[in-house]
């Protein structure tokens, strides 16, 4: 359990979390409106090396972002650019961002081919409002619960 005291701290936490990912992970984000799910994904995307701006896909259901692996002129510098082992990072090609806010179950996601993305080892999938589509989450999903803290800009982050 980690308490963050600002949006920036949540972003930094998510960036660090991103550096541990190997590819193929499914991340289930749970927490009420304004808890910081999208903020977390923005940090995660930055950490992975997504160049595009992450926007909330509430009306789109699913957005796919390519992960750019910045090439360094000198191989040794690659690690600095990517902040993590560039060999590991090279494997992740896409970030799949899902917002299940308006869904009652996961059937619509299955219908648009979510399983094709979930099964890929070069994709990181992040699902906002994952508790609404619980039945389609793989068992190995990493659950991240975001809750409001005592103070206005405090958030309690639980990763399991
Ligand atoms: N510690 C914090 N971590 C994340 N967001 C925070 C924090 N403190 C305040 N905020 C604010 O809370 C809001 C979170 O919004 P957002 O990430 O869109 O929530 P969600 O996607 O869970 O509905 C943002 O306006 C952000 O600035
Ligand atoms: Mg959101």
mmCIF file of C-alpha atoms and ligand atoms in Angstrom:
data_model
loop_
_atom_site.group_PDB
_atom_site.id
_atom_site.type_symbol
_atom_site.label_atom_id
_atom_site.label_comp_id
_atom_site.label_asym_id
_atom_site.label_seq_id
_atom_site.Cartn_x
_atom_site.Cartn_y
_atom_site.Cartn_z
ATOM 1 C CA UNK A 1 0.000 0.000 0.000
ATOM 2 C CA UNK A 2 1.417 3.340 -1.064
ATOM 3 C CA UNK A 3 0.055 6.795 -0.338
ATOM 4 C CA UNK A 4 0.678 9.412 -3.006
ATOM 5 C CA UNK A 5 0.288 13.072 -2.173
ATOM 6 C CA UNK A 6 -0.165 14.530 -5.641
ATOM 7 C CA UNK A 7 -0.996 13.684 -9.232
ATOM 8 C CA UNK A 8 2.723 13.882 -9.971
ATOM 9 C CA UNK A 9 3.553 11.304 -7.302
ATOM 10 C CA UNK A 10 1.010 8.885 -8.763
ATOM 11 C CA UNK A 11 2.551 9.417 -12.210
ATOM 12 C CA UNK A 12 6.028 8.711 -10.849
ATOM 13 C CA UNK A 13 4.796 5.578 -9.104
ATOM 14 C CA UNK A 14 3.184 4.368 -12.333
ATOM 15 C CA UNK A 15 6.374 5.074 -14.276
ATOM 16 C CA UNK A 16 8.361 2.933 -11.838
ATOM 17 C CA UNK A 17 5.727 0.220 -12.038
ATOM 18 C CA UNK A 18 5.998 0.312 -15.847
ATOM 19 C CA UNK A 19 9.716 -0.393 -15.660
ATOM 20 C CA UNK A 20 8.969 -3.777 -14.035
ATOM 21 C CA UNK A 21 6.695 -4.952 -16.847
ATOM 22 C CA UNK A 22 7.953 -7.585 -19.253
ATOM 23 C CA UNK A 23 5.102 -7.742 -21.759
ATOM 24 C CA UNK A 24 1.807 -9.641 -21.744
ATOM 25 C CA UNK A 25 0.626 -8.238 -18.409
ATOM 26 C CA UNK A 26 -3.011 -7.321 -17.848
ATOM 27 C CA UNK A 27 -3.541 -4.556 -15.311
ATOM 28 C CA UNK A 28 -6.963 -4.177 -13.718
ATOM 29 C CA UNK A 29 -7.506 -0.670 -12.349
ATOM 30 C CA UNK A 30 -10.221 -0.312 -9.745
ATOM 31 C CA UNK A 31 -11.354 2.888 -8.062
ATOM 32 C CA UNK A 32 -14.138 5.431 -8.164
ATOM 33 C CA UNK A 33 -14.407 8.473 -10.396
ATOM 34 C CA UNK A 34 -11.477 10.820 -9.872
ATOM 35 C CA UNK A 35 -9.440 8.270 -7.942
ATOM 36 C CA UNK A 36 -6.585 8.591 -10.422
ATOM 37 C CA UNK A 37 -6.946 5.629 -12.775
ATOM 38 C CA UNK A 38 -6.278 7.709 -15.879
ATOM 39 C CA UNK A 39 -3.434 9.568 -14.162
ATOM 40 C CA UNK A 40 -1.866 6.188 -13.348
ATOM 41 C CA UNK A 41 -2.159 5.072 -16.989
ATOM 42 C CA UNK A 42 -0.581 8.316 -18.185
ATOM 43 C CA UNK A 43 2.435 7.651 -15.983
ATOM 44 C CA UNK A 44 2.561 4.032 -17.060
ATOM 45 C CA UNK A 45 2.468 5.043 -20.733
ATOM 46 C CA UNK A 46 5.295 7.517 -20.205
ATOM 47 C CA UNK A 47 7.305 4.836 -18.455
ATOM 48 C CA UNK A 48 6.780 2.428 -21.343
ATOM 49 C CA UNK A 49 7.772 5.028 -23.926
ATOM 50 C CA UNK A 50 4.401 5.867 -25.465
ATOM 51 C CA UNK A 51 4.817 9.176 -27.271
ATOM 52 C CA UNK A 52 1.137 9.972 -27.849
ATOM 53 C CA UNK A 53 -0.976 11.723 -25.233
ATOM 54 C CA UNK A 54 -3.256 9.346 -23.382
ATOM 55 C CA UNK A 55 -6.869 10.446 -23.390
ATOM 56 C CA UNK A 56 -9.748 8.789 -21.595
ATOM 57 C CA UNK A 57 -11.311 6.282 -23.980
ATOM 58 C CA UNK A 58 -14.741 6.268 -22.282
ATOM 59 C CA UNK A 59 -16.613 6.583 -25.583
ATOM 60 C CA UNK A 60 -14.167 4.519 -27.590
ATOM 61 C CA UNK A 61 -13.886 1.521 -25.216
ATOM 62 C CA UNK A 62 -10.419 0.613 -26.397
ATOM 63 C CA UNK A 63 -7.382 2.528 -27.607
ATOM 64 C CA UNK A 64 -4.121 1.068 -28.821
ATOM 65 C CA UNK A 65 -0.910 3.070 -28.450
ATOM 66 C CA UNK A 66 2.345 2.030 -30.063
ATOM 67 C CA UNK A 67 5.319 1.855 -27.706
ATOM 68 C CA UNK A 68 8.255 3.635 -29.270
ATOM 69 C CA UNK A 69 11.606 2.232 -28.348
ATOM 70 C CA UNK A 70 13.910 5.190 -28.824
ATOM 71 C CA UNK A 71 17.065 4.055 -30.578
ATOM 72 C CA UNK A 72 20.286 5.318 -29.137
ATOM 73 C CA UNK A 73 23.322 5.977 -31.317
ATOM 74 C CA UNK A 74 25.527 4.244 -28.776
ATOM 75 C CA UNK A 75 24.044 0.975 -27.442
ATOM 76 C CA UNK A 76 25.143 1.799 -23.899
ATOM 77 C CA UNK A 77 22.970 4.898 -23.920
ATOM 78 C CA UNK A 78 19.897 2.846 -24.786
ATOM 79 C CA UNK A 79 19.503 1.954 -21.134
ATOM 80 C CA UNK A 80 19.520 5.610 -20.185
ATOM 81 C CA UNK A 81 16.891 6.515 -22.780
ATOM 82 C CA UNK A 82 14.560 3.736 -21.808
ATOM 83 C CA UNK A 83 15.324 3.828 -18.078
ATOM 84 C CA UNK A 84 15.220 0.017 -18.006
ATOM 85 C CA UNK A 85 16.950 -2.843 -19.718
ATOM 86 C CA UNK A 86 16.415 -2.075 -23.430
ATOM 87 C CA UNK A 87 16.367 -5.783 -24.266
ATOM 88 C CA UNK A 88 13.308 -6.295 -22.087
ATOM 89 C CA UNK A 89 11.654 -3.100 -23.284
ATOM 90 C CA UNK A 90 12.029 -4.001 -26.959
ATOM 91 C CA UNK A 91 9.485 -6.756 -26.452
ATOM 92 C CA UNK A 92 6.612 -4.422 -25.596
ATOM 93 C CA UNK A 93 5.080 -3.006 -28.765
ATOM 94 C CA UNK A 94 1.643 -1.754 -27.732
ATOM 95 C CA UNK A 95 -0.265 -0.357 -24.814
ATOM 96 C CA UNK A 96 -3.924 -1.324 -24.903
ATOM 97 C CA UNK A 97 -6.077 1.064 -22.847
ATOM 98 C CA UNK A 98 -9.633 0.073 -22.002
ATOM 99 C CA UNK A 99 -12.277 2.039 -20.109
ATOM 100 C CA UNK A 100 -15.136 -0.192 -18.989
ATOM 101 C CA UNK A 101 -17.038 2.663 -17.285
ATOM 102 C CA UNK A 102 -20.203 2.309 -19.317
ATOM 103 C CA UNK A 103 -20.198 -1.488 -19.514
ATOM 104 C CA UNK A 104 -22.316 -3.893 -17.458
ATOM 105 C CA UNK A 105 -20.144 -6.864 -18.354
ATOM 106 C CA UNK A 106 -17.274 -7.770 -20.628
ATOM 107 C CA UNK A 107 -19.181 -9.181 -23.582
ATOM 108 C CA UNK A 108 -18.794 -6.055 -25.693
ATOM 109 C CA UNK A 109 -15.037 -6.188 -25.153
ATOM 110 C CA UNK A 110 -14.913 -9.817 -26.223
ATOM 111 C CA UNK A 111 -16.964 -8.777 -29.252
ATOM 112 C CA UNK A 112 -14.384 -6.228 -30.376
ATOM 113 C CA UNK A 113 -11.595 -8.766 -30.074
ATOM 114 C CA UNK A 114 -10.053 -7.993 -26.692
ATOM 115 C CA UNK A 115 -8.806 -11.550 -26.272
ATOM 116 C CA UNK A 116 -6.472 -11.113 -29.248
ATOM 117 C CA UNK A 117 -4.736 -8.318 -27.347
ATOM 118 C CA UNK A 118 -4.806 -10.070 -23.964
ATOM 119 C CA UNK A 119 -3.015 -13.100 -25.343
ATOM 120 C CA UNK A 120 -0.103 -11.172 -26.851
ATOM 121 C CA UNK A 121 3.212 -11.106 -25.014
ATOM 122 C CA UNK A 122 4.189 -7.797 -26.665
ATOM 123 C CA UNK A 123 1.151 -5.940 -25.314
ATOM 124 C CA UNK A 124 0.445 -4.351 -21.941
ATOM 125 C CA UNK A 125 -3.300 -4.091 -21.326
ATOM 126 C CA UNK A 126 -4.726 -1.673 -18.772
ATOM 127 C CA UNK A 127 -8.421 -1.740 -17.909
ATOM 128 C CA UNK A 128 -10.116 1.146 -16.078
ATOM 129 C CA UNK A 129 -13.230 0.126 -14.093
ATOM 130 C CA UNK A 130 -12.009 -3.471 -14.310
ATOM 131 C CA UNK A 131 -14.485 -4.523 -11.597
ATOM 132 C CA UNK A 132 -17.301 -4.053 -14.131
ATOM 133 C CA UNK A 133 -15.877 -6.678 -16.465
ATOM 134 C CA UNK A 134 -14.509 -9.025 -13.809
ATOM 135 C CA UNK A 135 -15.604 -12.181 -15.606
ATOM 136 C CA UNK A 136 -13.304 -11.565 -18.582
ATOM 137 C CA UNK A 137 -10.144 -10.714 -16.609
ATOM 138 C CA UNK A 138 -7.382 -13.310 -16.869
ATOM 139 C CA UNK A 139 -6.501 -14.908 -13.516
ATOM 140 C CA UNK A 140 -2.978 -13.534 -13.735
ATOM 141 C CA UNK A 141 -4.190 -9.907 -13.901
ATOM 142 C CA UNK A 142 -2.402 -7.431 -11.667
ATOM 143 C CA UNK A 143 -4.959 -5.566 -9.586
ATOM 144 C CA UNK A 144 -4.382 -1.937 -8.742
ATOM 145 C CA UNK A 145 -6.862 -0.331 -6.396
ATOM 146 C CA UNK A 146 -6.953 3.451 -6.072
ATOM 147 C CA UNK A 147 -8.792 5.081 -3.201
ATOM 148 C CA UNK A 148 -9.180 8.614 -1.914
ATOM 149 C CA UNK A 149 -6.956 9.421 1.043
ATOM 150 C CA UNK A 150 -7.650 11.645 4.032
ATOM 151 C CA UNK A 151 -6.472 14.835 2.351
ATOM 152 C CA UNK A 152 -7.695 16.237 -0.952
ATOM 153 C CA UNK A 153 -4.649 15.272 -3.019
ATOM 154 C CA UNK A 154 -3.946 11.998 -1.257
ATOM 155 C CA UNK A 155 -4.586 8.685 -2.946
ATOM 156 C CA UNK A 156 -4.067 5.197 -1.545
ATOM 157 C CA UNK A 157 -2.625 2.835 -4.132
ATOM 158 C CA UNK A 158 -2.741 -0.924 -3.554
ATOM 159 C CA UNK A 159 -1.018 -3.243 -5.994
ATOM 160 C CA UNK A 160 -1.762 -6.975 -5.720
HETATM 161 N N1 LIG B 1 -2.461 11.790 -5.481
HETATM 162 C C1 LIG B 1 -3.148 11.907 -6.642
HETATM 163 N N2 LIG B 1 -3.025 10.960 -7.586
HETATM 164 C C2 LIG B 1 -3.723 11.033 -8.734
HETATM 165 N N3 LIG B 1 -4.588 12.027 -9.038
HETATM 166 C C3 LIG B 1 -4.750 13.008 -8.150
HETATM 167 C C4 LIG B 1 -4.040 12.989 -6.911
HETATM 168 N N4 LIG B 1 -4.410 14.087 -6.208
HETATM 169 C C5 LIG B 1 -5.289 14.734 -6.954
HETATM 170 N N5 LIG B 1 -5.523 14.111 -8.120
HETATM 171 C C6 LIG B 1 -6.474 14.543 -9.147
HETATM 172 O O1 LIG B 1 -7.512 13.607 -9.232
HETATM 173 C C7 LIG B 1 -7.970 13.476 -10.555
HETATM 174 C C8 LIG B 1 -7.853 12.041 -11.024
HETATM 175 O O2 LIG B 1 -8.482 11.956 -12.270
HETATM 176 P P1 LIG B 1 -8.478 10.672 -13.185
HETATM 177 O O3 LIG B 1 -7.127 10.074 -13.215
HETATM 178 O O4 LIG B 1 -9.100 11.061 -14.461
HETATM 179 O O5 LIG B 1 -9.452 9.705 -12.345
HETATM 180 P P2 LIG B 1 -10.205 8.403 -12.837
HETATM 181 O O6 LIG B 1 -9.630 7.995 -14.151
HETATM 182 O O7 LIG B 1 -9.939 7.403 -11.735
HETATM 183 O O8 LIG B 1 -11.650 8.758 -12.902
HETATM 184 C C9 LIG B 1 -7.134 14.415 -11.393
HETATM 185 O O9 LIG B 1 -7.834 15.612 -11.567
HETATM 186 C C10 LIG B 1 -5.893 14.622 -10.544
HETATM 187 O O10 LIG B 1 -5.291 15.877 -10.749
HETATM 188 MG MG1 LIG B 2 -10.494 7.636 -16.068
#
